[in-house]
Short mmCIF file of C-alpha atoms in Angstrom, two decimals:
data_model
loop_
_atom_site.label_atom_id
_atom_site.label_comp_id
_atom_site.label_asym_id
_atom_site.label_seq_id
_atom_site.Cartn_x
_atom_site.Cartn_y
_atom_site.Cartn_z
CA MET A 517 0.09 -0.05 0.09
CA VAL A 518 1.40 3.36 -1.07
CA THR A 519 1.02 6.22 1.64
CA THR A 520 1.90 9.83 1.30
CA ALA A 521 2.11 12.53 3.89
CA HIS A 522 -0.57 14.67 4.67
CA PRO A 523 -0.56 18.00 2.51
CA GLY A 524 -0.81 19.99 5.68
CA ALA A 525 2.59 18.71 6.97
CA SER A 526 5.38 21.09 7.52
CA ALA A 527 8.23 20.95 4.90
CA GLY A 528 10.75 20.02 7.64
CA ALA A 529 8.85 16.97 8.93
CA SER A 530 9.50 13.54 7.68
CA PRO A 531 6.97 12.13 5.50
CA THR A 532 7.05 8.76 7.07
CA ALA A 533 6.71 10.37 10.75
CA THR A 534 3.77 12.29 9.52
CA VAL A 535 2.10 9.20 8.36
CA ARG A 536 3.02 6.99 11.42
CA ARG A 537 1.33 9.92 13.57
CA ALA A 538 -1.74 9.87 11.51
CA LEU A 539 -2.13 6.04 11.57
CA ALA A 540 -1.55 6.17 15.26
CA VAL A 541 -5.06 7.86 15.83
CA ARG A 542 -6.91 5.83 12.98
CA HIS A 543 -8.59 3.43 15.51
CA LEU A 544 -8.79 5.85 18.33
CA GLY A 545 -12.60 5.83 19.05
CA PRO A 546 -14.63 8.01 21.20
CA ASN A 547 -14.65 5.15 23.95
CA TRP A 548 -11.22 6.69 24.96
CA TYR A 549 -13.10 9.72 26.56
CA ALA A 550 -14.05 7.27 29.09
CA SER A 551 -10.49 7.49 30.63
CA VAL A 552 -11.01 11.40 31.00
CA MET A 553 -14.55 10.79 32.87
CA GLY A 554 -12.97 8.09 34.96
CA THR A 555 -10.14 10.40 36.12
CA ALA A 556 -12.32 13.59 36.57
CA ILE A 557 -14.62 11.66 38.67
CA ILE A 558 -11.84 10.98 41.36
CA ALA A 559 -11.20 14.87 41.79
CA ASN A 560 -15.01 15.43 42.02
CA ALA A 561 -16.01 12.67 44.32
CA GLY A 562 -12.98 12.88 46.53
CA ALA A 563 -13.25 16.86 47.27
CA THR A 564 -16.55 16.20 48.82
CA LEU A 565 -16.09 13.08 50.86
CA PRO A 566 -17.45 13.21 54.45
CA TYR A 567 -14.14 12.45 55.98
CA ARG A 568 -11.12 14.43 55.36
CA PHE A 569 -7.40 14.04 55.66
CA THR A 570 -4.41 16.03 55.10
CA GLY A 571 -3.54 16.36 51.43
CA LEU A 572 -6.81 14.99 50.13
CA ARG A 573 -7.90 18.25 48.44
CA THR A 574 -4.47 18.73 47.02
CA GLY A 575 -4.53 15.07 45.59
CA CYS A 576 -7.92 15.79 43.99
CA THR A 577 -6.78 19.13 42.58
CA ILE A 578 -3.59 17.29 40.98
CA VAL A 579 -6.10 14.57 39.60
CA TRP A 580 -8.30 17.25 38.25
CA ALA A 581 -5.36 18.96 36.49
CA LEU A 582 -4.45 15.37 34.98
CA SER A 583 -7.96 14.96 33.59
CA PHE A 584 -7.72 18.40 31.93
CA VAL A 585 -4.50 17.38 30.19
CA LEU A 586 -6.02 14.17 29.12
CA LEU A 587 -9.04 15.77 27.71
CA ALA A 588 -6.84 18.32 25.72
CA VAL A 589 -4.72 15.56 24.34
CA LEU A 590 -7.73 13.38 23.45
CA LEU A 591 -9.50 16.23 22.02
CA THR A 592 -6.54 17.12 19.77
CA ALA A 593 -6.11 13.47 18.84
CA ARG A 594 -9.77 13.00 17.83
CA ALA A 595 -9.62 15.93 15.66
CA ALA A 596 -6.56 14.30 13.89
CA HIS A 597 -8.92 11.25 13.60
CA TRP A 598 -11.54 13.13 11.94
CA ILE A 599 -9.05 15.10 9.64
CA HIS A 600 -7.17 12.05 8.48
CA HIS A 601 -9.46 9.23 8.91
CA ARG A 602 -12.83 10.57 7.91
CA ASP A 603 -13.78 7.07 6.49
CA GLN A 604 -13.17 5.40 9.98
CA ALA A 605 -15.02 8.13 11.80
CA ARG A 606 -18.07 7.52 9.63
CA THR A 607 -17.63 3.78 10.10
CA HIS A 608 -17.61 4.32 13.74
CA LEU A 609 -20.85 6.27 13.65
CA LEU A 610 -22.58 3.47 11.66
CA ASP A 611 -21.16 0.69 14.03
CA PRO A 612 -23.84 0.18 16.83
CA THR A 613 -21.24 -1.18 18.85
CA VAL A 614 -19.19 2.18 18.80
CA ALA A 615 -21.58 4.87 18.14
CA PRO A 616 -23.08 5.13 21.80
CA PHE A 617 -19.66 5.97 22.89
CA TYR A 618 -20.17 9.47 21.46
CA GLY A 619 -21.93 10.43 24.61
CA CYS A 620 -18.62 9.90 26.39
CA LEU A 621 -17.36 13.18 24.80
CA SER A 622 -20.06 15.22 26.38
CA MET A 623 -19.59 13.48 29.78
CA ALA A 624 -15.86 14.00 29.69
CA LEU A 625 -16.32 17.81 28.94
CA LEU A 626 -18.84 17.98 31.88
CA ALA A 627 -16.93 16.04 34.34
CA VAL A 628 -13.50 18.10 33.78
CA GLY A 629 -15.73 21.31 33.90
CA GLY A 630 -17.36 20.46 37.20
CA GLY A 631 -14.13 19.51 38.81
CA THR A 632 -12.75 22.81 37.42
CA LEU A 633 -15.38 24.63 39.56
CA ILE A 634 -14.95 22.36 42.57
CA VAL A 635 -11.19 21.89 43.05
CA GLY A 636 -9.68 23.68 40.09
CA LYS A 637 -10.49 26.91 41.28
CA ASP A 638 -8.08 26.56 44.14
CA TRP A 639 -5.15 26.95 41.52
CA ILE A 640 -6.70 29.14 38.78
CA GLY A 641 -9.09 31.21 40.89
CA THR A 642 -12.85 31.27 41.11
CA GLU A 643 -13.47 33.72 38.10
CA ALA A 644 -11.21 31.74 35.74
CA ALA A 645 -12.80 28.47 36.98
CA VAL A 646 -16.38 29.82 36.24
CA ALA A 647 -15.30 30.75 32.78
CA VAL A 648 -13.92 27.52 32.07
CA ASP A 649 -16.65 25.60 33.58
CA THR A 650 -19.33 27.81 31.59
CA VAL A 651 -17.46 26.84 28.20
CA LEU A 652 -17.07 23.18 28.88
CA PHE A 653 -20.78 22.91 30.55
CA THR A 654 -22.23 24.67 27.50
CA ALA A 655 -20.39 22.47 24.92
CA GLY A 656 -20.95 19.22 26.92
CA THR A 657 -24.55 19.86 27.35
CA LEU A 658 -25.28 20.66 23.61
CA ILE A 659 -23.12 17.50 22.61
CA GLY A 660 -24.96 15.43 25.22
CA LEU A 661 -28.48 16.64 23.98
CA ALA A 662 -27.39 16.08 20.28
CA ALA A 663 -26.10 12.52 20.99
CA ALA A 664 -29.16 11.71 23.24
CA VAL A 665 -31.24 12.26 20.07
CA ALA A 666 -28.73 11.31 17.15
CA ILE A 667 -27.61 7.93 18.27
CA PRO A 668 -30.96 6.43 19.20
CA TYR A 669 -32.23 7.72 15.83
CA LEU A 670 -29.06 6.18 14.11
CA MET A 671 -29.92 2.81 15.91
CA VAL A 672 -33.42 2.87 14.54
CA VAL A 673 -32.81 3.93 10.84
CA ARG A 674 -29.31 3.01 9.99
CA HIS A 675 -28.24 0.08 12.63
CA ARG A 676 -29.15 -3.18 12.12
CA ILE A 677 -29.32 -4.69 15.49
CA ALA A 678 -29.94 -8.24 16.65
CA ALA A 679 -31.94 -9.00 20.05
CA ASP A 680 -28.87 -10.47 21.45
CA GLN A 681 -26.68 -7.16 20.63
CA ALA A 682 -28.48 -5.30 23.44
CA SER A 683 -25.64 -3.89 25.71
CA PRO A 684 -25.54 -1.26 28.64
CA VAL A 685 -23.37 0.68 26.33
CA TRP A 686 -26.62 1.85 24.93
CA LEU A 687 -27.02 3.91 27.83
CA LEU A 688 -24.08 6.15 27.25
CA PRO A 689 -25.89 8.82 24.91
CA VAL A 690 -28.99 9.00 27.14
CA VAL A 691 -27.17 9.47 30.31
CA ALA A 692 -25.13 12.36 29.14
CA PRO A 693 -27.92 14.84 30.03
CA MET A 694 -27.99 13.44 33.44
CA VAL A 695 -24.50 14.48 33.87
CA SER A 696 -25.53 17.99 32.71
CA ALA A 697 -28.34 17.99 35.27
CA ALA A 698 -25.88 16.98 38.11
CA VAL A 699 -22.98 19.54 37.39
CA GLY A 700 -25.20 22.47 36.05
CA PRO A 701 -26.37 23.57 39.52
CA LEU A 702 -22.76 24.40 40.39
CA LEU A 703 -23.17 27.51 38.05
CA ILE A 704 -26.26 28.86 39.63
CA PRO A 705 -24.48 30.86 42.30
CA HIS A 706 -22.59 32.76 39.73
CA LEU A 707 -25.56 33.56 37.59
CA PRO A 708 -27.71 36.76 38.17
CA ALA A 709 -30.50 36.25 40.70
CA GLY A 710 -33.97 35.61 39.61
CA GLN A 711 -34.86 34.23 36.13
CA ALA A 712 -31.42 33.16 35.21
CA GLN A 713 -30.81 31.07 38.25
CA GLN A 714 -34.45 29.68 38.07
CA THR A 715 -34.07 28.92 34.42
CA MET A 716 -30.68 27.07 34.98
CA LEU A 717 -32.38 25.01 37.83
CA TYR A 718 -35.38 23.99 35.96
CA ALA A 719 -33.39 23.25 32.90
CA CYS A 720 -31.09 20.78 34.94
CA PHE A 721 -34.38 19.56 36.23
CA ALA A 722 -35.79 18.93 32.83
CA MET A 723 -32.44 17.19 31.59
CA PHE A 724 -32.91 15.05 34.74
CA GLY A 725 -36.42 13.79 33.43
CA LEU A 726 -35.04 13.50 29.99
CA SER A 727 -32.18 11.04 30.85
CA LEU A 728 -34.28 9.22 33.51
CA LEU A 729 -37.18 8.31 31.30
CA ALA A 730 -34.96 7.46 28.29
CA THR A 731 -32.95 4.93 30.71
CA LEU A 732 -35.99 3.34 31.99
CA VAL A 733 -36.94 2.61 28.24
CA MET A 734 -33.54 0.97 27.57
CA LEU A 735 -32.90 -0.82 31.05
CA PRO A 736 -35.60 -3.44 30.45
CA VAL A 737 -34.31 -4.28 27.05
CA ILE A 738 -30.59 -4.69 28.37
CA PHE A 739 -31.74 -6.99 31.38
CA ALA A 740 -34.07 -8.93 29.07
CA ARG A 741 -31.05 -9.54 26.95
CA LEU A 742 -29.04 -10.92 29.79
CA VAL A 743 -31.90 -13.14 30.86
CA THR A 744 -32.63 -14.56 27.50
CA GLU A 745 -29.16 -14.74 25.98
CA GLY A 746 -26.97 -15.39 28.84
CA PRO A 747 -23.86 -13.44 30.04
CA LEU A 748 -22.15 -10.61 27.92
CA PRO A 749 -18.84 -11.69 26.06
CA LEU A 750 -16.04 -11.76 28.29
CA ALA A 751 -14.53 -8.17 26.95
CA LEU A 752 -17.94 -6.53 27.48
CA THR A 753 -18.70 -7.84 31.00
CA PRO A 754 -17.31 -4.68 32.64
CA THR A 755 -19.98 -2.64 30.81
CA LEU A 756 -22.45 -4.05 33.15
CA PHE A 757 -21.27 -1.38 35.57
CA LEU A 758 -22.34 1.24 33.08
CA VAL A 759 -25.84 0.81 34.66
CA LEU A 760 -24.58 2.43 37.74
CA GLY A 761 -24.26 5.61 35.95
CA PRO A 762 -27.64 6.77 35.58
CA LEU A 763 -28.50 5.39 38.93
CA GLY A 764 -25.71 7.27 40.73
CA GLN A 765 -25.61 10.33 38.77
CA SER A 766 -29.51 10.78 39.10
CA THR A 767 -29.23 10.62 42.89
CA THR A 768 -26.30 13.18 42.69
CA ALA A 769 -28.48 15.39 40.56
CA THR A 770 -31.46 15.42 42.97
CA ASN A 771 -29.25 16.25 45.97
CA LYS A 772 -27.72 19.15 43.93
CA PHE A 773 -31.08 20.41 43.07
CA ALA A 774 -31.89 20.31 47.08
CA ASP A 775 -28.73 22.03 47.54
CA PHE A 776 -29.19 25.05 45.29
CA ALA A 777 -32.88 25.36 45.42
CA PRO A 778 -33.11 27.43 48.50
CA GLY A 779 -33.18 31.09 47.42
CA VAL A 780 -33.62 30.22 43.91
CA VAL A 781 -37.25 29.04 43.91
CA PRO A 782 -39.72 29.94 46.44
CA ALA A 783 -41.21 27.97 49.25
CA PRO A 784 -42.47 25.33 49.55
CA LEU A 785 -40.84 24.31 46.23
CA ASP A 786 -37.35 24.39 47.92
CA ARG A 787 -38.32 22.15 50.55
CA GLY A 788 -39.95 19.94 47.79
CA PHE A 789 -36.54 19.52 46.14
CA LEU A 790 -35.11 18.38 49.43
CA ALA A 791 -38.02 15.94 49.91
CA PHE A 792 -37.55 14.62 46.41
CA ALA A 793 -33.86 14.05 47.00
CA VAL A 794 -34.14 11.82 49.85
CA LEU A 795 -37.41 9.92 48.58
CA TYR A 796 -35.84 9.31 45.15
CA GLY A 797 -32.39 8.79 46.09
CA VAL A 798 -32.58 6.28 48.93
CA PRO A 799 -34.43 3.58 46.84
CA VAL A 800 -32.31 4.33 43.90
CA MET A 801 -29.16 3.82 45.79
CA GLY A 802 -30.60 0.52 47.10
CA PHE A 803 -31.05 -0.64 43.67
CA ALA A 804 -27.48 0.53 42.59
CA LEU A 805 -26.09 -1.51 45.35
CA MET A 806 -27.92 -4.61 44.04
CA TRP A 807 -26.78 -3.94 40.63
CA LEU A 808 -23.21 -3.45 41.88
CA ALA A 809 -23.22 -6.80 43.61
CA LEU A 810 -24.63 -8.38 40.47
CA ALA A 811 -22.19 -6.62 38.06
CA GLY A 812 -19.40 -7.67 40.21
CA ALA A 813 -20.18 -11.29 40.46
CA MET A 814 -20.48 -11.29 36.60
CA VAL A 815 -17.13 -9.77 36.35
CA VAL A 816 -15.51 -12.08 38.79
CA ARG A 817 -17.12 -15.03 36.73
CA ALA A 818 -15.76 -13.44 33.32
CA ARG A 819 -12.27 -12.96 35.01
CA ARG A 820 -12.21 -16.71 36.13
CA ARG A 821 -12.91 -17.42 32.48
CA GLY A 822 -9.93 -15.47 31.03
CA MET A 823 -11.30 -11.96 30.63
CA GLY A 824 -8.34 -9.79 29.90
CA PHE A 825 -7.82 -6.07 30.16
CA ALA A 826 -9.63 -3.85 27.48
CA MET A 827 -10.81 -0.21 27.33
CA THR A 828 -14.12 -1.45 28.82
CA TRP A 829 -12.31 -1.74 32.21
CA TRP A 830 -12.93 2.05 32.42
CA ALA A 831 -16.53 1.28 33.12
CA PHE A 832 -15.36 0.44 36.56
CA THR A 833 -14.59 4.14 37.30
CA PHE A 834 -17.10 6.88 36.28
CA PRO A 835 -20.28 5.00 37.19
CA VAL A 836 -18.79 4.13 40.69
CA GLY A 837 -17.98 7.57 41.14
CA THR A 838 -21.37 8.85 40.61
CA CYS A 839 -22.56 6.31 43.42
CA VAL A 840 -19.92 8.06 45.80
CA THR A 841 -21.20 11.46 44.94
CA GLY A 842 -24.89 10.31 45.19
CA ALA A 843 -24.16 8.81 48.63
CA GLU A 844 -22.39 11.96 49.58
CA GLY A 845 -25.48 13.93 48.97
CA LEU A 846 -27.71 11.44 50.76
CA GLY A 847 -25.25 11.63 53.76
CA ASN A 848 -25.69 15.42 53.89
CA HIS A 849 -29.27 15.68 53.58
CA THR A 850 -30.50 12.55 55.88
CA GLY A 851 -27.66 12.94 58.45
CA LEU A 852 -27.34 9.22 58.39
CA VAL A 853 -23.59 8.06 58.87
CA VAL A 854 -24.16 4.97 56.97
CA PHE A 855 -24.10 6.92 53.88
CA ASP A 856 -20.93 8.42 54.94
CA TRP A 857 -19.43 4.98 55.25
CA LEU A 858 -21.01 3.95 52.10
CA ALA A 859 -19.52 6.93 50.02
CA THR A 860 -16.02 6.30 51.62
CA GLY A 861 -16.22 2.62 50.71
CA LEU A 862 -17.23 3.18 47.16
CA PHE A 863 -14.45 5.91 46.92
CA VAL A 864 -11.76 3.40 47.81
CA LEU A 865 -13.34 1.01 45.26
CA LEU A 866 -13.31 3.78 42.77
CA VAL A 867 -9.61 4.79 43.33
CA THR A 868 -8.38 1.14 43.10
CA ALA A 869 -10.34 0.38 39.99
CA TRP A 870 -8.95 3.78 38.35
CA ALA A 871 -5.32 2.95 39.16
CA ILE A 872 -5.65 -0.47 37.50
CA ALA A 873 -7.31 1.03 34.52
CA LEU A 874 -4.79 3.74 34.08
CA THR A 875 -1.89 1.37 34.55
CA HIS A 876 -3.09 -1.08 31.92
CA THR A 877 -3.94 1.57 29.50
CA LEU A 878 -0.49 3.26 29.91
CA LYS A 879 1.19 -0.16 29.26
CA GLY A 880 -1.22 -0.62 26.14
CA VAL A 881 -0.50 2.68 24.76
CA LEU A 882 3.31 2.37 25.05
CA SER A 883 3.22 -1.04 23.59
CA GLY A 884 0.95 -0.01 20.68
CA ARG A 885 -1.67 -2.74 21.47
CA LEU A 886 -4.48 -0.36 22.38
CA LEU A 887 -4.01 1.86 19.37
CA ALA A 888 -3.79 -1.04 16.93
CA ALA A 889 -6.78 -2.17 14.68
CA PRO A 890 -9.14 -4.01 16.45
CA ARG A 891 -9.10 -7.77 15.98
#
């Protein structure tokens, strides 16, 4: 096969090196944004843990900075992917196993933006943090809303999907607006009082409903596939943890509404948000723990049958992180120490899973295995 340097290459660059760099991103799919999400959630969840110790916030800020760098690198690499490999990019959109991962771009932007306002402000100042989060929240929300419509549309009119192909990956595009709902309230104190703050709160509440109802449509299909067709393929087994995402993130969102509603909406609506956060969050967290046990058992089974590392292992991070933030919110609003213990225990699990996924990812990138064509 004859290859030529891209026309935009600089005169001093080696044609072979230019082609090699272009080929390196050919198979870089949107699923890689999961590594950004999984890193950012460490900072977001750790900064609000009920138990504090020396160095925790500094460590969270360092991890946020790492997620910011990862986001910048991946945005650049994905831009190169679209410039040099439009054919592959179009193939990804038409592949029902890859297209749902476009929701990860939205969630990566939103997670890093939220972290900027939670801990990043310690280093760059509140004014700069608000500006950065405003840009990332706006972009992430627009992309997430577009993905929530476009990807299901493609699944219906372009993708040809068999019943046994149903996968938790399908949740990714529809859960993106739920992330907007959870991090959007952080911007409310920085908006003009009155209509602007109320509009933001209710817009986030609307995205909460959009994502929740879409999830309730898809979850029965996913569970029916498991019951009728048996366990997922080994490499896809970690995606069972993705179900925790809408559960933990919706619980987090309702607690954020309760945090920011006072002074924004009149009574008794502000108290209504608090009651809703508890009445919704407690039973959903119970279901999340049941699913965590079920998914964990399936992963142990798959591991015993030879499941090796794949980028799907990043599913062990962000969804668990949303359960951490959900438990933190319930602890604040119920006063029950059991939720504080739950948040702390899940955070330990989150950090362990993140360290394992990051280590294997770095090894895979350095060896070139993760950037090679899928087998």
